[in-house]
mmCIF file with all atom_site columns, C-alpha atoms in Angstrom:
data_model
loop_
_atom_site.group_PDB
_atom_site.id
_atom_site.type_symbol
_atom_site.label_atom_id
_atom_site.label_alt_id
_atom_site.label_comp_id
_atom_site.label_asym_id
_atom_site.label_entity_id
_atom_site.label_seq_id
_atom_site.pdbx_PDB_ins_code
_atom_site.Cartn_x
_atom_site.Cartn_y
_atom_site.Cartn_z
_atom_site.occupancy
_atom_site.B_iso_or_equiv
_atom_site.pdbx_formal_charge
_atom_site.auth_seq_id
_atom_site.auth_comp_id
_atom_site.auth_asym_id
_atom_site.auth_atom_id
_atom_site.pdbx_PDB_model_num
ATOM 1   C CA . UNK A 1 1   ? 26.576  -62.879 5.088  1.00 52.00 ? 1   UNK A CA 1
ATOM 2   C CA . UNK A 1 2   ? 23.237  -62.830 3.706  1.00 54.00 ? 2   UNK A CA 1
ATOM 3   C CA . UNK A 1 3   ? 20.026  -62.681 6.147  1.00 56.00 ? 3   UNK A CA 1
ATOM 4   C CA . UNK A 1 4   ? 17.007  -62.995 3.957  1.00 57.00 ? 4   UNK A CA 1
ATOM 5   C CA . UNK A 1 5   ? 16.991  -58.822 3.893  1.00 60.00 ? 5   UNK A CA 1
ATOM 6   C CA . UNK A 1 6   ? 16.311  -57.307 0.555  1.00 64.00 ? 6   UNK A CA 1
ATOM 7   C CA . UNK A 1 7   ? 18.187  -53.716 0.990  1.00 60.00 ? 7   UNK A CA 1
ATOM 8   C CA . UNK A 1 8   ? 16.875  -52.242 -1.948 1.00 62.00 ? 8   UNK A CA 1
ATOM 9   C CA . UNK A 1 9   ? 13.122  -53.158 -1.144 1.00 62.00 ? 9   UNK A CA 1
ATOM 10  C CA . UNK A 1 10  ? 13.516  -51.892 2.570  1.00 59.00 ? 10  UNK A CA 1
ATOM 11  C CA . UNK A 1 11  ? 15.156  -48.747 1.294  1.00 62.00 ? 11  UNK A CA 1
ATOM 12  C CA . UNK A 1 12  ? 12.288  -48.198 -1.415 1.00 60.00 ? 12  UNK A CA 1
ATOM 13  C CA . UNK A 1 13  ? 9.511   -48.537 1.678  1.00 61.00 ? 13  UNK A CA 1
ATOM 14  C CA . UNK A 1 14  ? 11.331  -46.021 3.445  1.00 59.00 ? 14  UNK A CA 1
ATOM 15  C CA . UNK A 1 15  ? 11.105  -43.581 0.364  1.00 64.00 ? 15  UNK A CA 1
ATOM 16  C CA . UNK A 1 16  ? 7.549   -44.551 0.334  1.00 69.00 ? 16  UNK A CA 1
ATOM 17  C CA . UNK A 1 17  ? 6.496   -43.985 3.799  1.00 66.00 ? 17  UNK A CA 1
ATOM 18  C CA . UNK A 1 18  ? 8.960   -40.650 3.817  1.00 67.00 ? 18  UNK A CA 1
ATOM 19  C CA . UNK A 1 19  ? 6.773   -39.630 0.086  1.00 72.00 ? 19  UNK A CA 1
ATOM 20  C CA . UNK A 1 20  ? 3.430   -40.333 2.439  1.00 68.00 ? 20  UNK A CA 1
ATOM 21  C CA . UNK A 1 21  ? 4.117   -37.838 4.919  1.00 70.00 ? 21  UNK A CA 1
ATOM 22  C CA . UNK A 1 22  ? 5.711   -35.316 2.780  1.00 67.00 ? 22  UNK A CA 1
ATOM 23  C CA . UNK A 1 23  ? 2.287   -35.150 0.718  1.00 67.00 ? 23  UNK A CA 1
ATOM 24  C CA . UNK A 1 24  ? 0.174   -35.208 3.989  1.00 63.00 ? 24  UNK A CA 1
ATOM 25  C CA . UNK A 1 25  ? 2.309   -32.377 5.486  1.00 59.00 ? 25  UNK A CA 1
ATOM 26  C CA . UNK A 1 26  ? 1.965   -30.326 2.108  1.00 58.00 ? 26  UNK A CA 1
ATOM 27  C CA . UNK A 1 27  ? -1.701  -30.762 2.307  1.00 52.00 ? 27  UNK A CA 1
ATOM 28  C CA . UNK A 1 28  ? -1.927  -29.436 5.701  1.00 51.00 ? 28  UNK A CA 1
ATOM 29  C CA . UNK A 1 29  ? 0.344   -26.640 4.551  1.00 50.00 ? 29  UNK A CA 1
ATOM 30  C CA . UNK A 1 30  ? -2.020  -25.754 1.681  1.00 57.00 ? 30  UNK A CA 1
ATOM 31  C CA . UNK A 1 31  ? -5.136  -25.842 3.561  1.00 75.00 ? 31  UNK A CA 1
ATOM 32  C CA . UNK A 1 32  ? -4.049  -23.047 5.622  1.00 81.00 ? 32  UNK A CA 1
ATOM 33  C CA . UNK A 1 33  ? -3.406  -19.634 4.895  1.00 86.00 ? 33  UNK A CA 1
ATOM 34  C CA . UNK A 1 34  ? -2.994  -16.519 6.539  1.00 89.00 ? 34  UNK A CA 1
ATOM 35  C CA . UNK A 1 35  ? -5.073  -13.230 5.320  1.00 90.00 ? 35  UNK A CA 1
ATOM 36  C CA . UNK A 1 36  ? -4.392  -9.526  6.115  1.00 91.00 ? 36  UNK A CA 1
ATOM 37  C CA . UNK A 1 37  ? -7.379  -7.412  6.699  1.00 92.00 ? 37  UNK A CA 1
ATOM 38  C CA . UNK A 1 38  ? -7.325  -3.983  6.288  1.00 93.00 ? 38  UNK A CA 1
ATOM 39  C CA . UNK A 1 39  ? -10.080 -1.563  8.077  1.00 90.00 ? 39  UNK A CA 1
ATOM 40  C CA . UNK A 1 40  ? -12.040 1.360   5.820  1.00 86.00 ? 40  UNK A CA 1
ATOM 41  C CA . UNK A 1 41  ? -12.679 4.627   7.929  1.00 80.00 ? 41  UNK A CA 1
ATOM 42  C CA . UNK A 1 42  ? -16.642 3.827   8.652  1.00 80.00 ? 42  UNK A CA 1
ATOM 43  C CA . UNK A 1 43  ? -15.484 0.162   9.721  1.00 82.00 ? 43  UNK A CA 1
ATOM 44  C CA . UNK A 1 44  ? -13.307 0.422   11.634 1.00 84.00 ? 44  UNK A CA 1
ATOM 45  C CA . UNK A 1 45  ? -14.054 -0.845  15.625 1.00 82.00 ? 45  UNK A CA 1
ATOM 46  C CA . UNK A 1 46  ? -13.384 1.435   18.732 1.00 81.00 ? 46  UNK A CA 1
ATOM 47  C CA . UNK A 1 47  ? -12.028 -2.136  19.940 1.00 81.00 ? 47  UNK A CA 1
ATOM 48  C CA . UNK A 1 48  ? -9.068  -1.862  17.237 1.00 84.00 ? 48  UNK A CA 1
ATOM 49  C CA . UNK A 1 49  ? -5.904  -0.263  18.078 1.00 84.00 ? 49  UNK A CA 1
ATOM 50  C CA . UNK A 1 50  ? -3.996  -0.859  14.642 1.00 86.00 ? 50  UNK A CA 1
ATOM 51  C CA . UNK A 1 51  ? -5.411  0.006   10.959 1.00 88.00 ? 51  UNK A CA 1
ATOM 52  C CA . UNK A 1 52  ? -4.714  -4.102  9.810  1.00 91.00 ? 52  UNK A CA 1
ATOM 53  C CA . UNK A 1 53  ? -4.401  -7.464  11.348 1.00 92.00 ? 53  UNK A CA 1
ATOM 54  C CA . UNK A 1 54  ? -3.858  -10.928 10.089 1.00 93.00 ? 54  UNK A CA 1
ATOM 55  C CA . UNK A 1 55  ? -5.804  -13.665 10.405 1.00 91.00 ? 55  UNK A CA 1
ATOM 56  C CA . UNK A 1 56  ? -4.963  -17.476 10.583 1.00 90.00 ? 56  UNK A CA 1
ATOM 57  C CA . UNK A 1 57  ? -7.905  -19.651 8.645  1.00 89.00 ? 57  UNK A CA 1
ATOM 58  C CA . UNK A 1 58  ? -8.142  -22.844 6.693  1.00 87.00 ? 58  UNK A CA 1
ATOM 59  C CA . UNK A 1 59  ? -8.119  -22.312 2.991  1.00 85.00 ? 59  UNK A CA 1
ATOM 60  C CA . UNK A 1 60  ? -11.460 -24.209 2.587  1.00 85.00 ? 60  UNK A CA 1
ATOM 61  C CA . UNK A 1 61  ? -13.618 -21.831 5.309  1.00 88.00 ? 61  UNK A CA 1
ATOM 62  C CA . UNK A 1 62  ? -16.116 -20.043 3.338  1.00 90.00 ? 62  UNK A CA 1
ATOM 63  C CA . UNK A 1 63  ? -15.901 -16.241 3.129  1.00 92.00 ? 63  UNK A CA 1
ATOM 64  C CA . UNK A 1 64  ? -18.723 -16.344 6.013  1.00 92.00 ? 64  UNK A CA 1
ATOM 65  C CA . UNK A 1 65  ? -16.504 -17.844 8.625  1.00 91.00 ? 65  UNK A CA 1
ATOM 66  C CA . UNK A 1 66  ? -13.889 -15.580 7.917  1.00 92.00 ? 66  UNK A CA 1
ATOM 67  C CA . UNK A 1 67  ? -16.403 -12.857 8.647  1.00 93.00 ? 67  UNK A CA 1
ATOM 68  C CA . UNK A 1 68  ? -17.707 -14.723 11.653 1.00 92.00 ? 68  UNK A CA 1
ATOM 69  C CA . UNK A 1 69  ? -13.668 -14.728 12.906 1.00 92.00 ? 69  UNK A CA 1
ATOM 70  C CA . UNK A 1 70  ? -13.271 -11.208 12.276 1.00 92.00 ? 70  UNK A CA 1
ATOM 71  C CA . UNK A 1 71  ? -16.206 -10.642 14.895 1.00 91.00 ? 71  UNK A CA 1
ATOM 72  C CA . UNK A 1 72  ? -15.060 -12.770 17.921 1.00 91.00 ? 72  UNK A CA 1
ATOM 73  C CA . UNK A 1 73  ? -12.164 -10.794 17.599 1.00 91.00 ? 73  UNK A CA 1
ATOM 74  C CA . UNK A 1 74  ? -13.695 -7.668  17.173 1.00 89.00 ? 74  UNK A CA 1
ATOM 75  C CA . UNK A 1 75  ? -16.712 -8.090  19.056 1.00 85.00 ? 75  UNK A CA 1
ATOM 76  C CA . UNK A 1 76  ? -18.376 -4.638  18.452 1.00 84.00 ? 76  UNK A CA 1
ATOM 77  C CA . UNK A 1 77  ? -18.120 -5.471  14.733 1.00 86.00 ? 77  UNK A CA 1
ATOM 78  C CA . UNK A 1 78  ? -21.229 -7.264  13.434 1.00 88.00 ? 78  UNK A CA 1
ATOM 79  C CA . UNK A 1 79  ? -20.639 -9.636  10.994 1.00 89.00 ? 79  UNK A CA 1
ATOM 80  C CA . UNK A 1 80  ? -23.657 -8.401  9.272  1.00 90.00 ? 80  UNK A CA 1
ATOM 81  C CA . UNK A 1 81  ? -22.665 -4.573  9.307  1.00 89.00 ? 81  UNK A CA 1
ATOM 82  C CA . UNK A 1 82  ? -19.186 -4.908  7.083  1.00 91.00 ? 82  UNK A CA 1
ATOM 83  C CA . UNK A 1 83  ? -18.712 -6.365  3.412  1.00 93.00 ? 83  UNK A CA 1
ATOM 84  C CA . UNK A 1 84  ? -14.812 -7.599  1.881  1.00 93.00 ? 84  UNK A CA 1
ATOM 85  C CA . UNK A 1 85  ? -13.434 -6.403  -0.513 1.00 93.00 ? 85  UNK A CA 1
ATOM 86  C CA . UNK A 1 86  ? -10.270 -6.364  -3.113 1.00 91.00 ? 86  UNK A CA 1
ATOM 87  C CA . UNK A 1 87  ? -9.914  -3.666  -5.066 1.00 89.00 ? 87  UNK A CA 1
ATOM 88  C CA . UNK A 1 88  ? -12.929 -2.356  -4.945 1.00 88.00 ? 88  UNK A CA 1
ATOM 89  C CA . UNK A 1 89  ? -14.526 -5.939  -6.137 1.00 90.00 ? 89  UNK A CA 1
ATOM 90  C CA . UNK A 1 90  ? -17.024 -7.213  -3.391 1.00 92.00 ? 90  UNK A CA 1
ATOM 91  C CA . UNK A 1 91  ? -16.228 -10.649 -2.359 1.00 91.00 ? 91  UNK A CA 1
ATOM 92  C CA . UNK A 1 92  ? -19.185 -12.859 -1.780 1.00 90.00 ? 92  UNK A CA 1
ATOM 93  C CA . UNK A 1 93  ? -20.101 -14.817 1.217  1.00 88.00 ? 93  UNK A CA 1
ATOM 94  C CA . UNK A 1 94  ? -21.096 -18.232 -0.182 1.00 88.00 ? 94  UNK A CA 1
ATOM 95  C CA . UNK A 1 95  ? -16.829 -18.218 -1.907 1.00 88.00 ? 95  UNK A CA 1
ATOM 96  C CA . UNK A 1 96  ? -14.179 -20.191 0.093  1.00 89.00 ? 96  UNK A CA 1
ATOM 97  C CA . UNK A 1 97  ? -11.136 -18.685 1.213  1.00 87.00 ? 97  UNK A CA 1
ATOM 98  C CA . UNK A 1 98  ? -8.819  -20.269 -1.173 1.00 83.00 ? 98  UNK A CA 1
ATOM 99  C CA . UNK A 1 99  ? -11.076 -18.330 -4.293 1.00 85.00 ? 99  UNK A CA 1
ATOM 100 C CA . UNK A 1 100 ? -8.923  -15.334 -2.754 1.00 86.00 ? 100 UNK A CA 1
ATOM 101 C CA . UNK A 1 101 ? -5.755  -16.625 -3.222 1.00 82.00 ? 101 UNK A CA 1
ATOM 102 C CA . UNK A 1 102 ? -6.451  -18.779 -6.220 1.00 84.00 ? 102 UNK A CA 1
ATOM 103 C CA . UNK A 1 103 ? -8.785  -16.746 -8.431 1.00 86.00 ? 103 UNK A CA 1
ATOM 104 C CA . UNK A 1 104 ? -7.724  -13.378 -6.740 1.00 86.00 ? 104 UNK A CA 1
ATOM 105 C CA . UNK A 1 105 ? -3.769  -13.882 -6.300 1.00 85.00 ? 105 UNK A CA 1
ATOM 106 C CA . UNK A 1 106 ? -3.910  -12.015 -2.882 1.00 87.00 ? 106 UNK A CA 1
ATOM 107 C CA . UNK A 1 107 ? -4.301  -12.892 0.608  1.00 87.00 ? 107 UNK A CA 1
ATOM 108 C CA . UNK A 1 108 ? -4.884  -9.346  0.961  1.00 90.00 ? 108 UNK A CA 1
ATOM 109 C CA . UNK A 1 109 ? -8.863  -8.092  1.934  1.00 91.00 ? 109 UNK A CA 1
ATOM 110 C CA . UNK A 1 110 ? -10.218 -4.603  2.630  1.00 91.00 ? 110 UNK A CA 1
ATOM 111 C CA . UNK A 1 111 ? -13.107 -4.703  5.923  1.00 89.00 ? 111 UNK A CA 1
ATOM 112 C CA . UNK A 1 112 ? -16.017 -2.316  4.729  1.00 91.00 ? 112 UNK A CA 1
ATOM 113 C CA . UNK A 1 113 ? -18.848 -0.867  6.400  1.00 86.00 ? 113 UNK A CA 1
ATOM 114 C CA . UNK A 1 114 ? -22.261 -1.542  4.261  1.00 83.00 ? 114 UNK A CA 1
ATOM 115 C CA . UNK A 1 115 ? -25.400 0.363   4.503  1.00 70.00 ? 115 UNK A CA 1
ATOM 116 C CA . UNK A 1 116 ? -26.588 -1.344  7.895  1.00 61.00 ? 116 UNK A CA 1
ATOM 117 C CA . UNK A 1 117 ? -23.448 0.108   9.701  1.00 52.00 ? 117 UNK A CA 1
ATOM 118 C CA . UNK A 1 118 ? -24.080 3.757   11.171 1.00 50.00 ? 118 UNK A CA 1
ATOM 119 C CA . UNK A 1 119 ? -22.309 5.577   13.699 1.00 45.00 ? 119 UNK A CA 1
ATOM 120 C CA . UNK A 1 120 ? -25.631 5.452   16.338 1.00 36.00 ? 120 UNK A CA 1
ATOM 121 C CA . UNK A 1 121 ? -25.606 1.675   16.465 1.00 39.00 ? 121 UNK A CA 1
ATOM 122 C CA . UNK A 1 122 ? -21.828 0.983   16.961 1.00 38.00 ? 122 UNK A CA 1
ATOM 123 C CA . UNK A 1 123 ? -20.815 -0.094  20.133 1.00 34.00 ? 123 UNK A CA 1
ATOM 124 C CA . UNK A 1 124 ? -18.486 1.979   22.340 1.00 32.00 ? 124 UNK A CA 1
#
């Protein structure tokens, strides 16, 4: 008994529709990504109670906001007193996050102190 249904078109719109989402869910995937910071000696906050944490942030936030992050979470760590870095190579501000993983091949930073940071102005 035939009822005007196509099979093979309403199976191929399925695989479409299924395609769709698969691509939207791997873009979401992709735009996230999950980085491991790492504390020097001079940076490292009274507030901190472990050496290295990781941090949840969307693979296009620039290098600024992932600064700005590190701060609400470690409030007595200005975002202007500490620099990143990977292996010894100073990772600029204006970058996105996904220059780390792309151009870098590490989700791995290091949290520095820079010149502005000394001992008297830390919080305690």
């Amino acid at each position: 008994m035939n009822l005007g249904i196509d099979m093979n078109r309403k199976i191929n719109i399925h695989y479409s529709v299924a395609d769709n989402l698969v691509q939207k869910l791997k873009i979401q995937f992709q735009s996230k990504m999950i980085i491991t910071l790492k504390f020097d000696s001079r940076s490292k906050p009274s507030t901190a109670n472990c050496n290295s944490f990781q941090l949840d942030i969307d693979a296009n936030d620039s290098i600024e906001n992932l600064k700005a992050l590190i701060s609400l979470r470690y409030s007595d760590l200005d975002p202007d007193n500490f620099d990143l870095y990977y292996k010894g190579q100073f990772i600029k501000t204006n970058h996105k996050c996904i220059y780390i993983q792309e151009v870098l091949h590490t989700t791995e930073l290091e949290i520095v102190a820079n010149s502005r940071m000394t001992d008297c102005c830390r919080l305690i």
